[in-house]
Coordinates of C-alpha atoms and ligand atoms in Angstrom, one line a residue:
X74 CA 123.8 71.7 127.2
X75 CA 126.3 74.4 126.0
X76 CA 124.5 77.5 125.6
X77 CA 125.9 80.4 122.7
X78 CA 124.0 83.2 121.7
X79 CA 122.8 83.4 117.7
X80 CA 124.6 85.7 115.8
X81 CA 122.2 85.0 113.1
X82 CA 118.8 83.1 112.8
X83 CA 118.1 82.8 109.2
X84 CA 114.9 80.6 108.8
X85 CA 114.0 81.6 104.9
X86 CA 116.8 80.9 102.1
X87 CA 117.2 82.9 99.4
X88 CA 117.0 81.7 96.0
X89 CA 120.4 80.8 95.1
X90 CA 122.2 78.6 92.3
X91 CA 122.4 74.5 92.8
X92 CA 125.7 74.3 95.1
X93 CA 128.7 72.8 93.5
X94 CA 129.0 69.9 96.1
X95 CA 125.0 69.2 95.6
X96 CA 125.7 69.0 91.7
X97 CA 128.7 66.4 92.5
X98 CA 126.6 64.2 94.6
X99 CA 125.0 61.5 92.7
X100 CA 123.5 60.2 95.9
X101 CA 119.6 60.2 96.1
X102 CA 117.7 62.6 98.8
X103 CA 117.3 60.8 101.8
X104 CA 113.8 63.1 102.0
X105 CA 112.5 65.5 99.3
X106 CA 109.9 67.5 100.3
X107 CA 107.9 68.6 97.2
X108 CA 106.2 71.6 96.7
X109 CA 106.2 73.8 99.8
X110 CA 105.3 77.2 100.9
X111 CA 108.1 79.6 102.4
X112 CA 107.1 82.5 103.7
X113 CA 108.9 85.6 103.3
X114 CA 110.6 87.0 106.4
X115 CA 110.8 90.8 106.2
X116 CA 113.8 90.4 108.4
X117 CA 115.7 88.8 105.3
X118 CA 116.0 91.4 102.3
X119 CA 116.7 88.6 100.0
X120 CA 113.5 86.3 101.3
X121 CA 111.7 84.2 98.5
X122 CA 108.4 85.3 96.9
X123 CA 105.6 83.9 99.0
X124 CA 104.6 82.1 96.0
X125 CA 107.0 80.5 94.8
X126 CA 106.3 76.5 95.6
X127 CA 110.0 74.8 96.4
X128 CA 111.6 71.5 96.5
X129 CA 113.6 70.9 99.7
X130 CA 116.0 68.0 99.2
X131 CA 117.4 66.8 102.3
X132 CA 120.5 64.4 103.0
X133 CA 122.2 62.9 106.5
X134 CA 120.7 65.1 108.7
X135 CA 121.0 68.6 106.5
X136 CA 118.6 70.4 103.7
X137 CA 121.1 69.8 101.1
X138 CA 119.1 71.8 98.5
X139 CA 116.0 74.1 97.6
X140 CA 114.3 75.0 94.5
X141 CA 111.6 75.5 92.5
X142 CA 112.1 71.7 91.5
X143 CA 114.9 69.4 92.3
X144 CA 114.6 66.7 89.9
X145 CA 115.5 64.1 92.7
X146 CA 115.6 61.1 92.8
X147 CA 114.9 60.6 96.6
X148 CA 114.7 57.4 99.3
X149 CA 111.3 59.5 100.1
X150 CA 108.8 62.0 98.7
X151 CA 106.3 64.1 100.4
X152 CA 103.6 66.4 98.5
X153 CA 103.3 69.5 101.0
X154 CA 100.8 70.6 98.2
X155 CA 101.2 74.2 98.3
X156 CA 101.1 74.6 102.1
X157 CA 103.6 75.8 104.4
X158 CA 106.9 74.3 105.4
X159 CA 107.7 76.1 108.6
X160 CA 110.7 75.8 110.7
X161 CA 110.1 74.0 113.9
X162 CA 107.6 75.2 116.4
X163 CA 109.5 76.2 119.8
X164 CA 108.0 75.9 123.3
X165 CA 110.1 78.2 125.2
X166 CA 108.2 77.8 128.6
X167 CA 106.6 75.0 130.0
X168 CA 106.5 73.0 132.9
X169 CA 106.8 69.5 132.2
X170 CA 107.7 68.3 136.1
X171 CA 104.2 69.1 136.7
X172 CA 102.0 68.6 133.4
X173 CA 99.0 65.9 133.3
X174 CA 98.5 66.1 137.3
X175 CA 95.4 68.1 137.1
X176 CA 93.2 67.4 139.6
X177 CA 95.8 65.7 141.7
X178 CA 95.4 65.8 145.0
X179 CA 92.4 68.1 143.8
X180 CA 91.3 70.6 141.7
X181 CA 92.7 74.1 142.1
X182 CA 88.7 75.7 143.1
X183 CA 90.1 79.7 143.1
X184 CA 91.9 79.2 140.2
X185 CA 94.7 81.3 141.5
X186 CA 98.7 81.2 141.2
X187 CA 98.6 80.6 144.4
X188 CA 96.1 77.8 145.2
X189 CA 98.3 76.5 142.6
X190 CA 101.5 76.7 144.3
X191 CA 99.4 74.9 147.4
X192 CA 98.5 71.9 145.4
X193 CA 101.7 71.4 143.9
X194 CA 103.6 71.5 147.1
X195 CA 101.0 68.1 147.8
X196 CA 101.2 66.9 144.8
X197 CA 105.0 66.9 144.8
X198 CA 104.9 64.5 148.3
X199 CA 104.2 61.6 146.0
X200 CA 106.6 62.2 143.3
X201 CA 109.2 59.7 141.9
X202 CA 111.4 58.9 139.1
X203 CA 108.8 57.1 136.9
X204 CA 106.1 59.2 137.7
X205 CA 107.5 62.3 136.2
X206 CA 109.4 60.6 133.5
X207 CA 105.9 58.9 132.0
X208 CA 103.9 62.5 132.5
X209 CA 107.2 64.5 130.4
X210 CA 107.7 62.2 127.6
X211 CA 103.7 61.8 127.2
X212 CA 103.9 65.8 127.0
X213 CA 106.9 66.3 124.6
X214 CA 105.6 63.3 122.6
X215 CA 102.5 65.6 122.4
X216 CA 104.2 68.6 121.5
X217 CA 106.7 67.0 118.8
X218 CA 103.6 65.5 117.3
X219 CA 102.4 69.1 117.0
X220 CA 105.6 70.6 115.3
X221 CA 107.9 71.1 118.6
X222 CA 111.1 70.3 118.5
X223 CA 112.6 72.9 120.7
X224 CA 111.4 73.1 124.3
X225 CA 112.7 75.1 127.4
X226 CA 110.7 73.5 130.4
X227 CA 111.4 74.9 134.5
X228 CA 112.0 72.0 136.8
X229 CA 111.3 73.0 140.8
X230 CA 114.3 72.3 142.2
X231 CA 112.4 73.5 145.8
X232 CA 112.2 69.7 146.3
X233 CA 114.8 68.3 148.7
X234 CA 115.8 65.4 146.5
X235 CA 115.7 66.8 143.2
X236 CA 113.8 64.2 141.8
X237 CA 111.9 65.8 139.1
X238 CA 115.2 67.0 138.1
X239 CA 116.9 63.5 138.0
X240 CA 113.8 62.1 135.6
X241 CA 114.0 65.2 133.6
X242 CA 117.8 65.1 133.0
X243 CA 117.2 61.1 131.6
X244 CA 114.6 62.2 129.7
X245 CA 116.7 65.2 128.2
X246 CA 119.4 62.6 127.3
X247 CA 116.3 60.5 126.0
X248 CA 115.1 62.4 123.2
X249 CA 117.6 64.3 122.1
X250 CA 118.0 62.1 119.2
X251 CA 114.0 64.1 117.7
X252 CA 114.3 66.7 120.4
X253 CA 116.1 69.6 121.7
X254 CA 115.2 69.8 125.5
X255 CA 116.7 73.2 128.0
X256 CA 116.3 72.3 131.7
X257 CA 115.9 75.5 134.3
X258 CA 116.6 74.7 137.5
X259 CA 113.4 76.8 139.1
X260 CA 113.2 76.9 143.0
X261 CA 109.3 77.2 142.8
X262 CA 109.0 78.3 146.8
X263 CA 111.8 80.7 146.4
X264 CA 115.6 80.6 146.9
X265 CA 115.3 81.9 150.0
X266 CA 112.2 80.5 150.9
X267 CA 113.6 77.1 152.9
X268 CA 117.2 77.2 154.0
X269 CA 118.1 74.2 152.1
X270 CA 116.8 75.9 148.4
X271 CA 119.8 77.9 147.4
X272 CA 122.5 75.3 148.1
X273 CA 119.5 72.9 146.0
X274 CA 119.7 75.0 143.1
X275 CA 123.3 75.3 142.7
X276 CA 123.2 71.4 142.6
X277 CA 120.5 71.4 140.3
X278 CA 123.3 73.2 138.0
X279 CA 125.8 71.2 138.8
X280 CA 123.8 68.0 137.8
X281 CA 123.6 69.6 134.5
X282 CA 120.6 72.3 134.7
X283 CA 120.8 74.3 131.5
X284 CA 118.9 77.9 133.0
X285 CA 119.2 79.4 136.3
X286 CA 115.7 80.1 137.5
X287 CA 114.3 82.5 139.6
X288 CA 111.2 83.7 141.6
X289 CA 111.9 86.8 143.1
X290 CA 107.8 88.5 143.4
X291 CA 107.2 85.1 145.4
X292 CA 110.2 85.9 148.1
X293 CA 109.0 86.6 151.4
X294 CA 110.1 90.1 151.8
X295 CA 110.8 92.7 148.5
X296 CA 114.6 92.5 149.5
X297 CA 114.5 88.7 149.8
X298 CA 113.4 89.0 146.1
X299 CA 115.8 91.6 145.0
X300 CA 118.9 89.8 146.8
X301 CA 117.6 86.7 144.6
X302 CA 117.8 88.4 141.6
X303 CA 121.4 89.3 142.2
X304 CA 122.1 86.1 143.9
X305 CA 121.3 84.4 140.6
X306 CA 123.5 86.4 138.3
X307 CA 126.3 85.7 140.2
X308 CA 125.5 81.9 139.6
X309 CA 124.8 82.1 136.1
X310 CA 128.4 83.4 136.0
X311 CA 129.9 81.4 137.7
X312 CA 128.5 78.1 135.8
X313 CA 128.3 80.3 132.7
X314 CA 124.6 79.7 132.2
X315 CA 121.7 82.0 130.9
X316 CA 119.0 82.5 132.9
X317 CA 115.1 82.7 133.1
X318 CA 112.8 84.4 136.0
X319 CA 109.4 83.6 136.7
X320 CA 109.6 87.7 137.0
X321 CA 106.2 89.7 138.6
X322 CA 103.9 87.0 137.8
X323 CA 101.4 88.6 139.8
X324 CA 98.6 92.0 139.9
X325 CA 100.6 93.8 142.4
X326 CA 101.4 96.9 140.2
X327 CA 103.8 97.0 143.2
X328 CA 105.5 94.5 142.2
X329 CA 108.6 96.1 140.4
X330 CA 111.5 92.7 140.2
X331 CA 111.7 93.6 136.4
X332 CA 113.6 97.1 137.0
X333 CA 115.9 94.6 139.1
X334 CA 116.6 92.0 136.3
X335 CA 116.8 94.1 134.0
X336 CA 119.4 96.7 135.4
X337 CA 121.3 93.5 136.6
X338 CA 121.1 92.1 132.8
X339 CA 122.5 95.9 131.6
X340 CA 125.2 96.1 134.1
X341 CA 126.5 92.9 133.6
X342 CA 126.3 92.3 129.8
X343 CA 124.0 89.9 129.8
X344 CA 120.6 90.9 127.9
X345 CA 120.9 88.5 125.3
X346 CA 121.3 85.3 128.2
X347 CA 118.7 87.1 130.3
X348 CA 114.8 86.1 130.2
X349 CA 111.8 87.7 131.5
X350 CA 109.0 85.1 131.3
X351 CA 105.3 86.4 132.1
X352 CA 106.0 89.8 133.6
X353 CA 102.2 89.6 134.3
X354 CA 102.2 93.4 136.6
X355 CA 103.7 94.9 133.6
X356 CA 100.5 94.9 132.8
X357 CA 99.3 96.8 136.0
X358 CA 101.6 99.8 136.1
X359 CA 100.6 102.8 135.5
X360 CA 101.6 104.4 132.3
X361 CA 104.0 106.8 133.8
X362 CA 106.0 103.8 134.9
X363 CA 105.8 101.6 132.1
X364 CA 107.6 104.6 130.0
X365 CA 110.2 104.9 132.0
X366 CA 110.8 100.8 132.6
X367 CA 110.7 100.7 129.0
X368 CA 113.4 102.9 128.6
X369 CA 115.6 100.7 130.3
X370 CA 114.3 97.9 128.5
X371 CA 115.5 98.8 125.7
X372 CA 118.9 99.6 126.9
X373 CA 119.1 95.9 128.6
X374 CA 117.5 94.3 125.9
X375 CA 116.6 91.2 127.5
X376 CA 114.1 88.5 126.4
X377 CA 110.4 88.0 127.1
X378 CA 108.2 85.4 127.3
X379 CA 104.5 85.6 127.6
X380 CA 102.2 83.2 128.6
X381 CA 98.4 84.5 127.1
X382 CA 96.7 81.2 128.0
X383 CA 97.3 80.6 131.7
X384 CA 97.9 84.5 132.8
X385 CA 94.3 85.4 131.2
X386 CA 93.0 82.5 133.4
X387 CA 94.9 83.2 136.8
X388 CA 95.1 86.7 136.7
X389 CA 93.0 89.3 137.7
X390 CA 90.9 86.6 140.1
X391 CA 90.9 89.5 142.9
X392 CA 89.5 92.4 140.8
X393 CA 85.5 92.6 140.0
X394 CA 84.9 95.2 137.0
X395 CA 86.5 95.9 135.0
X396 CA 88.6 92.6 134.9
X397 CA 92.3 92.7 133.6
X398 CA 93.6 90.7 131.1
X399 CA 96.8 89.7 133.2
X400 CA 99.1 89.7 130.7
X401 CA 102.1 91.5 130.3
X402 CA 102.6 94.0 127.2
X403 CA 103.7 91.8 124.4
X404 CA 102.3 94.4 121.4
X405 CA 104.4 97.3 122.8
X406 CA 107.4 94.9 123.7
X407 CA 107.5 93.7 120.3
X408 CA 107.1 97.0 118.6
X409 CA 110.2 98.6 120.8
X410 CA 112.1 95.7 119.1
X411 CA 112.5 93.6 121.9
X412 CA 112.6 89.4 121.6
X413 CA 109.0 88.7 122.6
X414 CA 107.9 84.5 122.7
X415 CA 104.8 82.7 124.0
X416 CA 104.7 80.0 126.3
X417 CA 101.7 77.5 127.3
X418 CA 103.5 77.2 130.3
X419 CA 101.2 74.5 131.7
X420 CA 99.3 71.3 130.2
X421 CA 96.9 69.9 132.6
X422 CA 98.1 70.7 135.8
X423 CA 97.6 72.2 139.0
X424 CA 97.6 76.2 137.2
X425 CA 95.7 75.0 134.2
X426 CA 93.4 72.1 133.7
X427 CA 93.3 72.8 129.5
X428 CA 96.3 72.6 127.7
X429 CA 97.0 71.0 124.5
X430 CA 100.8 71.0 123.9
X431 CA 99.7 73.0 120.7
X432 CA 102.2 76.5 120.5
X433 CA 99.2 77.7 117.9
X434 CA 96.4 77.9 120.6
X435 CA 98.9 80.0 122.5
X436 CA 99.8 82.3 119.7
X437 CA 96.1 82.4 119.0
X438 CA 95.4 83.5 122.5
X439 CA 97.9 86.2 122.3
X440 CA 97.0 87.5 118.9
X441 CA 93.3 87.8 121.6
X442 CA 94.5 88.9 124.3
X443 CA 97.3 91.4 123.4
X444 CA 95.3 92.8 120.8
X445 CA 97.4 91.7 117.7
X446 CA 95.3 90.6 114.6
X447 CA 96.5 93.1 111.6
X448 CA 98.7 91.0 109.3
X449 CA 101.9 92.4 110.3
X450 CA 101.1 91.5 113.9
X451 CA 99.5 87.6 113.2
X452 CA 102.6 87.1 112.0
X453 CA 104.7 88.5 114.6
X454 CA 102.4 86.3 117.0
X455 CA 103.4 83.2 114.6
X456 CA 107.4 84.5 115.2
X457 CA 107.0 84.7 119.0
X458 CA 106.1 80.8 118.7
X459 CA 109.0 80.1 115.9
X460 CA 112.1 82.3 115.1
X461 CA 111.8 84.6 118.4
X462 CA 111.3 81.8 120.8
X463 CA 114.8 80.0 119.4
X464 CA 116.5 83.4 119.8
X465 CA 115.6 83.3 123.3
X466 CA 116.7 79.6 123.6
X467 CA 120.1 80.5 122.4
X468 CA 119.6 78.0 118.7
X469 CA 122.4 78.9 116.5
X470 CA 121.2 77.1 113.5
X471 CA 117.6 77.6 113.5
X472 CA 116.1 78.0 110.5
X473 CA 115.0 76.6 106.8
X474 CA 118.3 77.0 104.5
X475 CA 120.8 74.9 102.5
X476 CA 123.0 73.5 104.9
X477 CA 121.4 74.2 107.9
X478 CA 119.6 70.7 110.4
X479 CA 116.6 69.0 108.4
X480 CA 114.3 70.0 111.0
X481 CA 110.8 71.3 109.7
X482 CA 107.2 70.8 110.1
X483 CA 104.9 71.0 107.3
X484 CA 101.2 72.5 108.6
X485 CA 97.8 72.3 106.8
X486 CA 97.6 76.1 106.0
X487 CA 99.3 77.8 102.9
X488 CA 100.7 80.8 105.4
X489 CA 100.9 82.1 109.5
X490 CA 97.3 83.9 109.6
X491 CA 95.7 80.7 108.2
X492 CA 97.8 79.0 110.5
X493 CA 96.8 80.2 113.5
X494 CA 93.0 80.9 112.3
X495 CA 92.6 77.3 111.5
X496 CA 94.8 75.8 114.1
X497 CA 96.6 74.2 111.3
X498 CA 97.6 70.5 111.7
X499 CA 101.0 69.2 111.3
X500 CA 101.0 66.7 108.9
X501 CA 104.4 66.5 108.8
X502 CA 107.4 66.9 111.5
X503 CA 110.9 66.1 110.2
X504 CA 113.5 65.9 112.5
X505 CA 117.3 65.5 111.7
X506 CA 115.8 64.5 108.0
X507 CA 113.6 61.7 109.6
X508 CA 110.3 61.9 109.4
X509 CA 109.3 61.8 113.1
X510 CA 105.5 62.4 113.2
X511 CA 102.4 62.2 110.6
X512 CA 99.1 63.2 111.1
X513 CA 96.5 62.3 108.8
X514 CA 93.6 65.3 108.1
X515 CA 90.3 64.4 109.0
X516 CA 87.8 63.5 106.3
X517 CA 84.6 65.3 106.4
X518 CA 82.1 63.9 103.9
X519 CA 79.4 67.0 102.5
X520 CA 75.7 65.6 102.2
X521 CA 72.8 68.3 102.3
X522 CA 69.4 67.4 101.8
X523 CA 67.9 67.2 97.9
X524 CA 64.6 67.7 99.3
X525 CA 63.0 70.0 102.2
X526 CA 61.2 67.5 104.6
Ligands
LIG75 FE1 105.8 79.3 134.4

């Protein structure tokens, strides 16, 4: 998949007169949404007024139009009932080679990274074709039902015969009529780690990876990992690819491969194609440190992705009290202006035996965890799972405006901080204008006793 940077990710339209071609189009609406929440973005100076209900008429594929009321008529209506139409929820980190295997060969007892790594390396023995096919599409089926339609998932390419990869590149082909799917080719044990890994992950990418991948903090030595770093840029030149590090996912306050990506990113011009996902030891350094990384942060101005609801469960395992949280410093990222998303990085596997394919619990766990629960910072937690997350994937046409793909989800919750409170279900996930997934709200039936007993 052809990666190209967004020059502009509008995801709110503003209100605007009934297009000319809409007007001369005496066709019906293949899908009319009725009644629907947009929040404002205050990215977008010209957002709509929160509330304001609107009309989305969609037609092959596109949202043709949006007002107040579109007098239709239309193939098929949906009542969103106040609540909000959001654009599509985006899982920019996940696993999905290794989701729905936990416990398999058995159960990771430390609850560390690294037992982690241990069990996989079993587990990955009995891999084939079918095995990993069934346990992706069961996840991504999962997730889309959920509002997901974007997904960046890390395939270990560490595995001599790259079959994860193989079932992942059919399933990529598979759904990419409801689903967009990245592939990274990730060389879990590290590029250097086997002699065979580098030469395996330039295959990966030449079988159509999207991401080059990287480890360097689980190199054998520090300069393995720094050679890595650089050793991967050169590749995602030469096959023109962006890339995404599994970058100091560790307590080591030692551990210091950001500096690396990031000056690499700054002196090669490639911040916007460059991903930092759970930088957990950011959260370790001292403060002196941290000021100056940040520093060049800013000047790089790479992409993050945090991961709340593994990192608070495998990190910190060594310390007694106090305990750290583990996870890397999503507020301050996000107020220097840096492209901050959330991942669940793992459903049901060897890392993490929870997971529920649900971008909400993980934006609900970082609105915890990083300390962000004013308004202004519920909804950045919502952005990191939505707007901020396609910026990092590289979606040009992301977003909920006339013209633009007919993707949306429609949640039970008028707004982002009800959202996330409540978990909200998605009743609705339209894909391409087809209505790909509904979910019916539970009933709960109200009885209290007319008399004490
Ligand atoms: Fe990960």
């Amino acid at each position: 998949m052809p990666w190209a940077f967004p020059f502009s990710l509008p995801i709110f339209l503003p209100k605007l007169p009934m297009s000319d071609a809409a007007i001369a189009d005496p066709r019906p609406y293949d899908l009319l949404i009725r009644q629907a929440r947009l929040f404002a973005d205050p990215q977008l100076a010209a957002a709509p007024q929160t509330e304001t209900l609107w009309d989305i008429g969609m037609r092959d594929g596109k949202i043709a139009e949006i007002e107040p009321h579109l007098p239709g008529p239309a193939t098929q209506e949906i009542d969103a009932q106040g609540n909000l139409a959001s654009p599509p929820l985006v899982e920019s980190h996940i696993h999905l080679d290794s989701v729905l295997t936990a416990g398999q060969p058995r159960w990771n007892q430390s609850g560390t990274l690294f037992e982690g790594i241990e069990i996989w390396g079993d587990r990955k023995q009995s891999l084939t074709h079918e095995d990993v096919k069934a346990r992706a599409l069961q996840a991504l089926q999962l997730q889309a039902s959920q509002g997901v339609l974007h997904v960046r998932s890390h395939v270990d390419v560490s595995e001599p015969k790259l079959i994860a990869l193989q079932a992942l590149l059919e399933v990529r082909a598979q759904v990419s009529r409801w689903m967009d799917l990245q592939l990274v080719a990730f060389p879990q044990d590290g590029l250097y780690g086997a002699s065979q890994n580098e030469a395996l992950l330039e295959e990966a990418l030449k079988l159509g990876a999207d991401v080059v991948g990287g480890i360097p903090h689980y190199e054998l030595t520090r300069e393995d990992g720094v050679r890595s770093v650089h050793r991967l840029f050169d590749l995602a030149e030469q096959y023109d690819r962006p890339l995404d590090f599994h970058c100091d996912e560790i307590d080591d306050p030692q551990s210091r491969f950001l500096e690396v990506v990031a000056a690499c990113a700054l002196r090669r011009g490639m911040g916007d194609r460059t991903t930092a996902s759970h930088t957990t030891a950011f959260g370790s350094y001292d403060n002196g440190y941290a000021t100056k990384l940040m520093g060049l942060l800013r000047r790089a101005r790479i992409n993050f992705i945090a991961n709340p609801l593994i990192n608070i469960t495998l990190q910190g395992r060594g310390d007694s009290y106090p305990k750290r949280r583990g996870v890397t410093r999503v507020k301050e990222l996000w107020q220097a202006g840096l492209n901050v998303s959330l991942g669940h990085d793992c459903i049901q596997d060897p890392w993490y035996s929870l997971g529920s394919g649900n971008p909400l619990d993980v934006a609900h766990m970082a609105a915890h965890v990083c300390q962000m629960t004013g308004q202004a910072e519920l909804e950045a937690c919502y952005a990191m799972v939505t707007r901020n997350g396609a910026k990092t994937l590289g979606i040009q046409d992301y977003g909920i405006y006339r013209g633009g793909p007919a993707n949306l989800v429609l949640l039970a919750a008028p707004g982002p901080r009800e959202a996330l409170c409540q978990r909200a279900i998605a009743t609705t996930v339209i894909t391409r204008g087809h209505c790909l997934s509904q979910t019916t709200l539970p009933q709960q039936h109200w009885s209290p006793p007319v008399q004490a007993f």
